């Protein structure tokens, strides 16, 4: 099942179901006004939404209309909690090297996580606004999951059963601000501005064998200004999403609609490229003595998407232009 949020007067958008081939959509606000509302009553709404999705794919849904991505918000336009992990060890090693920071002793045993901006996600085609390009504007292509209610103390195994939907994320980062923020001992804040989700959120059953062990085993495609930048496989997570959700729920309940990010998708194979600029810059520093690739500039365009083995688009596309405001 593929769900989306049509732009509307509501800050939560209007809940829609999208056909499997991404050509048609149908409003589902008679089931729940928004995706956030649907998640809070998932036991009841999921059945009705599944029936509507079946009708849409069979060309039997009344009121179906052409799916045009630019008319949609991020799949979940806002939520109470966005918590971003860092589950790809190759990425952690490179970004720590980039800022001359030591690796944590618990690198392989305890997930890293920060709480980010969830009050409003940028639409997947909305510009990335920047005031000062000396801040080092970077993209981060990630997989994210959206949970049902998760009680405090939930185990990693049980946490996997709380995953309701899967999305893609562009976790915009300001690399020039990160070192000073972390050095203060109080973590990320100004260096992690608004980010975007994919236009579609998919239930785990949509992926077949590609979704296993709490990981999505498919390549994350990234282009910058129309040129190849990365195709790292998201299945290379060290910690799976059960681990990340359980870690987030260690000391609190997670409300329905919580978004948990994987961290930047990263592989150590060179032909996979990168999913963020700081990785490429660090590799250039190691290999040539200095970084060559610049951080994002005004009018640069970032594209992030994922396909199945038949090259069928799964989530739609995050396509954002960088603008100065």
Coordinates of C-alpha atoms in Angstrom, one line a residue:
X1 CA 0.0 0.0 0.0
X2 CA 1.3 3.4 -1.0
X3 CA 0.1 6.5 1.0
X4 CA 0.5 10.2 0.3
X5 CA -0.6 13.6 1.6
X6 CA -2.2 15.9 -0.9
X7 CA -1.5 19.6 -0.4
X8 CA -4.5 21.3 1.3
X9 CA -5.4 24.0 3.7
X10 CA -4.4 21.6 6.5
X11 CA -0.8 21.6 7.6
X12 CA -1.2 17.8 7.7
X13 CA -2.3 17.6 4.1
X14 CA -5.2 15.3 2.9
X15 CA -4.6 11.6 3.1
X16 CA -4.6 9.8 -0.3
X17 CA -3.9 6.3 -1.6
X18 CA -1.7 6.0 -4.7
X19 CA -1.8 3.2 -7.2
X20 CA 1.0 0.6 -7.5
X21 CA 2.2 2.1 -10.8
X22 CA 2.2 5.7 -9.4
X23 CA -0.2 6.9 -12.1
X24 CA -3.4 7.4 -10.1
X25 CA -4.4 8.6 -6.6
X26 CA -7.7 8.7 -4.7
X27 CA -8.6 10.8 -1.6
X28 CA -8.9 8.7 1.6
X29 CA -10.1 11.5 3.9
X30 CA -13.3 9.7 4.5
X31 CA -11.2 7.0 6.3
X32 CA -8.9 9.5 8.1
X33 CA -8.4 13.2 7.3
X34 CA -4.6 12.8 7.4
X35 CA -1.9 10.2 7.5
X36 CA -1.1 11.2 11.1
X37 CA -4.7 10.5 12.0
X38 CA -4.6 7.2 10.2
X39 CA -1.5 6.1 12.1
X40 CA -3.1 6.9 15.4
X41 CA -6.0 4.6 14.6
X42 CA -4.0 2.1 12.4
X43 CA -5.8 -1.1 13.5
X44 CA -9.0 0.2 11.9
X45 CA -7.8 2.6 9.2
X46 CA -5.3 0.2 7.7
X47 CA -7.9 -2.3 6.7
X48 CA -10.0 0.3 5.0
X49 CA -7.0 1.9 3.3
X50 CA -5.9 -1.5 2.0
X51 CA -9.4 -2.1 0.5
X52 CA -9.2 1.3 -1.2
X53 CA -5.8 0.6 -2.6
X54 CA -7.0 -2.7 -4.1
X55 CA -10.0 -0.9 -5.7
X56 CA -7.6 1.8 -7.1
X57 CA -5.3 -0.8 -8.6
X58 CA -8.3 -2.6 -10.1
X59 CA -9.5 0.7 -11.6
X60 CA -12.7 0.6 -9.5
X61 CA -12.0 3.5 -7.1
X62 CA -14.5 6.4 -7.4
X63 CA -12.9 9.8 -7.7
X64 CA -9.5 8.6 -8.8
X65 CA -7.3 11.3 -10.4
X66 CA -3.9 11.5 -12.0
X67 CA -1.0 11.4 -9.5
X68 CA 1.2 14.4 -10.0
X69 CA 4.0 14.5 -7.4
X70 CA 4.2 18.3 -7.3
X71 CA 0.7 18.5 -5.8
X72 CA 1.8 16.5 -2.7
X73 CA 3.5 17.2 0.5
X74 CA 6.1 14.9 2.1
X75 CA 4.3 11.7 2.8
X76 CA 3.9 12.7 6.5
X77 CA 4.0 16.5 6.4
X78 CA 4.7 16.9 10.2
X79 CA 5.0 14.7 13.3
X80 CA 5.7 14.9 17.0
X81 CA 9.2 13.2 16.8
X82 CA 11.8 12.7 14.2
X83 CA 14.8 10.8 15.6
X84 CA 17.7 10.1 13.3
X85 CA 20.1 7.2 13.8
X86 CA 23.5 6.6 12.2
X87 CA 23.4 2.9 11.4
X88 CA 26.0 2.7 8.6
X89 CA 29.5 2.3 10.1
X90 CA 31.3 3.4 6.9
X91 CA 29.6 6.8 7.1
X92 CA 30.4 7.2 10.8
X93 CA 34.1 6.5 10.2
X94 CA 34.3 8.9 7.4
X95 CA 32.5 11.9 9.0
X96 CA 34.5 11.4 12.2
X97 CA 37.7 11.5 10.2
X98 CA 36.4 14.6 8.4
X99 CA 36.3 16.5 11.7
X100 CA 39.3 14.8 13.3
X101 CA 37.0 13.2 16.0
X102 CA 37.7 9.8 17.6
X103 CA 35.3 6.9 17.0
X104 CA 33.1 6.0 20.0
X105 CA 34.2 3.0 21.9
X106 CA 30.6 1.6 21.6
X107 CA 30.6 2.1 17.8
X108 CA 29.3 -1.5 17.1
X109 CA 27.2 -2.0 20.2
X110 CA 25.2 1.2 20.8
X111 CA 23.4 3.2 18.1
X112 CA 24.0 6.9 17.6
X113 CA 20.9 9.1 17.5
X114 CA 19.8 12.7 17.6
X115 CA 16.4 14.4 17.8
X116 CA 15.7 16.5 14.7
X117 CA 13.1 18.9 13.2
X118 CA 9.7 17.2 12.7
X119 CA 7.3 20.1 13.1
X120 CA 7.3 20.5 9.3
X121 CA 9.0 18.5 6.6
X122 CA 9.7 20.2 3.3
X123 CA 7.7 19.0 0.4
X124 CA 9.7 16.6 -1.8
X125 CA 9.9 19.2 -4.6
X126 CA 10.3 22.2 -2.3
X127 CA 13.5 24.2 -2.4
X128 CA 16.1 23.9 0.2
X129 CA 16.4 27.4 1.7
X130 CA 19.8 28.6 2.8
X131 CA 20.9 32.0 4.2
X132 CA 24.6 31.5 4.5
X133 CA 26.5 29.1 2.2
X134 CA 29.6 29.3 4.4
X135 CA 27.6 26.9 6.6
X136 CA 28.5 24.0 4.2
X137 CA 25.1 22.8 2.9
X138 CA 25.0 19.0 2.5
X139 CA 22.4 16.4 1.6
X140 CA 22.0 13.1 3.4
X141 CA 20.0 10.4 1.6
X142 CA 18.4 8.0 4.1
X143 CA 15.7 5.4 4.7
X144 CA 13.2 6.2 7.4
X145 CA 10.4 4.2 9.1
X146 CA 7.2 5.5 10.6
X147 CA 6.0 3.7 13.7
X148 CA 2.8 2.9 15.5
X149 CA 2.7 3.6 19.3
X150 CA 5.8 2.1 20.8
X151 CA 5.8 1.6 24.6
X152 CA 8.9 2.5 26.6
X153 CA 11.3 -0.4 27.0
X154 CA 10.2 -2.2 23.8
X155 CA 12.8 -4.8 22.7
X156 CA 14.4 -4.6 19.2
X157 CA 12.5 -7.8 18.1
X158 CA 9.2 -6.3 19.2
X159 CA 10.0 -2.9 17.8
X160 CA 10.2 -4.4 14.3
X161 CA 6.5 -5.2 14.6
X162 CA 5.7 -1.5 15.3
X163 CA 6.9 -0.4 11.8
X164 CA 3.9 0.7 9.8
X165 CA 5.4 2.7 6.9
X166 CA 8.8 3.3 5.1
X167 CA 9.9 6.5 3.5
X168 CA 13.0 8.1 2.1
X169 CA 14.6 11.2 3.7
X170 CA 16.8 14.0 2.7
X171 CA 18.3 15.0 6.0
X172 CA 19.9 18.4 5.1
X173 CA 23.0 19.1 7.2
X174 CA 25.1 22.2 7.6
X175 CA 28.6 20.8 8.0
X176 CA 30.3 24.0 8.9
X177 CA 28.2 24.4 12.0
X178 CA 28.4 20.8 13.3
X179 CA 31.9 20.8 14.9
X180 CA 31.2 23.8 17.2
X181 CA 27.8 22.5 18.2
X182 CA 29.1 19.1 19.1
X183 CA 32.1 20.6 20.9
X184 CA 29.7 22.5 23.1
X185 CA 28.5 19.1 24.5
X186 CA 24.9 19.8 23.7
X187 CA 24.6 18.2 20.2
X188 CA 23.0 19.1 16.9
X189 CA 20.5 22.0 16.5
X190 CA 21.3 24.8 14.1
X191 CA 23.3 22.4 11.9
X192 CA 20.2 20.3 11.3
X193 CA 17.5 22.4 9.5
X194 CA 14.3 21.3 7.8
X195 CA 14.4 18.2 5.8
X196 CA 12.2 16.4 3.3
X197 CA 10.5 13.0 3.0
X198 CA 9.6 11.2 -0.1
X199 CA 6.1 11.9 -1.5
X200 CA 5.1 8.3 -0.8
X201 CA 5.1 6.1 2.3
X202 CA 4.9 2.4 1.7
X203 CA 3.9 -0.5 3.9
X204 CA 6.7 -3.1 4.4
X205 CA 4.8 -5.7 2.4
X206 CA 5.4 -3.6 -0.7
X207 CA 9.0 -4.7 -0.9
X208 CA 8.8 -8.4 -0.8
X209 CA 12.2 -10.1 -0.1
X210 CA 13.9 -6.7 -0.2
X211 CA 12.6 -6.0 3.3
X212 CA 14.2 -8.4 5.7
X213 CA 15.8 -8.3 9.1
X214 CA 14.6 -4.8 9.6
X215 CA 16.6 -3.5 6.7
X216 CA 15.6 -2.4 3.1
X217 CA 18.0 -4.2 0.8
X218 CA 17.8 -1.9 -2.2
X219 CA 20.2 0.8 -3.7
X220 CA 19.6 4.5 -2.8
X221 CA 20.0 6.5 -6.0
X222 CA 21.4 10.0 -5.7
X223 CA 22.1 12.6 -8.4
X224 CA 23.4 16.2 -8.1
X225 CA 22.7 18.5 -11.0
X226 CA 21.7 15.5 -13.1
X227 CA 25.0 13.6 -12.6
X228 CA 25.4 10.3 -10.8
X229 CA 26.5 10.7 -7.2
X230 CA 25.6 7.5 -5.4
X231 CA 23.8 4.1 -5.4
X232 CA 24.7 2.7 -2.0
X233 CA 22.7 -0.3 -0.9
X234 CA 20.5 0.5 2.2
X235 CA 20.7 -3.1 3.4
X236 CA 24.2 -2.4 4.7
X237 CA 22.9 -1.1 8.0
X238 CA 24.9 -2.3 11.0
X239 CA 22.0 -1.7 13.4
X240 CA 18.6 -2.5 12.0
X241 CA 15.4 -0.5 12.5
X242 CA 14.4 -2.6 15.4
X243 CA 17.6 -1.7 17.2
X244 CA 17.0 2.0 16.4
X245 CA 13.4 2.1 17.5
X246 CA 14.2 0.2 20.7
X247 CA 17.0 2.6 21.4
X248 CA 14.7 5.6 20.9
X249 CA 12.1 4.0 23.2
X250 CA 14.5 3.2 26.0
X251 CA 13.4 6.0 28.3
X252 CA 10.0 7.1 26.7
X253 CA 7.0 6.0 24.8
X254 CA 7.1 6.8 21.1
X255 CA 3.8 8.1 19.8
X256 CA 2.2 6.9 16.6
X257 CA 3.7 8.7 13.7
X258 CA 7.2 8.8 15.1
X259 CA 9.8 8.9 12.3
X260 CA 13.1 7.1 12.8
X261 CA 15.9 7.7 10.2
X262 CA 18.6 5.2 9.3
X263 CA 21.3 7.8 8.9
X264 CA 23.1 8.4 5.6
X265 CA 23.1 5.2 3.5
X266 CA 26.7 4.3 2.9
X267 CA 28.8 1.4 1.4
X268 CA 32.6 1.0 1.3
X269 CA 32.6 -0.1 -2.3
X270 CA 33.9 2.8 -4.4
X271 CA 31.6 2.2 -7.4
X272 CA 28.6 2.8 -5.0
X273 CA 29.5 6.5 -4.8
X274 CA 28.1 8.4 -1.8
X275 CA 24.8 9.6 -0.3
X276 CA 26.3 12.8 1.1
X277 CA 29.0 15.3 0.2
X278 CA 31.1 15.1 3.3
X279 CA 31.8 11.5 2.6
X280 CA 33.1 12.3 -0.9
X281 CA 35.1 15.2 0.4
X282 CA 36.7 13.0 3.1
X283 CA 37.7 10.3 0.5
X284 CA 39.2 13.1 -1.7
X285 CA 41.1 14.3 1.4
X286 CA 42.5 10.8 2.1
X287 CA 43.4 10.1 -1.6
X288 CA 44.7 13.5 -2.8
X289 CA 45.4 15.5 0.3
X290 CA 42.5 17.9 -0.1
X291 CA 38.8 17.9 -0.7
X292 CA 37.8 19.0 -4.2
X293 CA 34.0 18.6 -4.3
X294 CA 32.2 21.7 -3.1
X295 CA 29.2 21.7 -0.7
X296 CA 25.8 22.5 -2.3
X297 CA 25.6 25.9 -4.0
X298 CA 22.7 28.1 -5.0
X299 CA 20.6 26.5 -7.8
X300 CA 22.1 23.0 -7.3
X301 CA 19.5 20.3 -7.7
X302 CA 19.5 17.1 -5.6
X303 CA 17.6 14.0 -6.6
X304 CA 16.9 11.0 -4.3
X305 CA 14.9 7.9 -5.2
X306 CA 14.7 4.2 -5.0
X307 CA 13.7 1.5 -7.5
X308 CA 12.9 -2.2 -7.2
X309 CA 14.8 -4.9 -9.2
X310 CA 12.6 -4.1 -12.2
X311 CA 13.6 -0.4 -12.1
X312 CA 10.1 0.6 -11.0
X313 CA 10.0 3.7 -8.8
X314 CA 8.9 2.9 -5.3
X315 CA 8.6 6.2 -3.3
X316 CA 8.4 8.8 -6.1
X317 CA 11.4 11.2 -6.0
X318 CA 12.8 13.8 -3.7
X319 CA 14.0 16.5 -6.1
X320 CA 15.0 19.8 -4.5
X321 CA 16.7 22.9 -5.7
X322 CA 19.0 24.9 -3.3
X323 CA 18.0 28.6 -3.0
X324 CA 19.3 31.6 -1.1
X325 CA 16.7 33.3 1.1

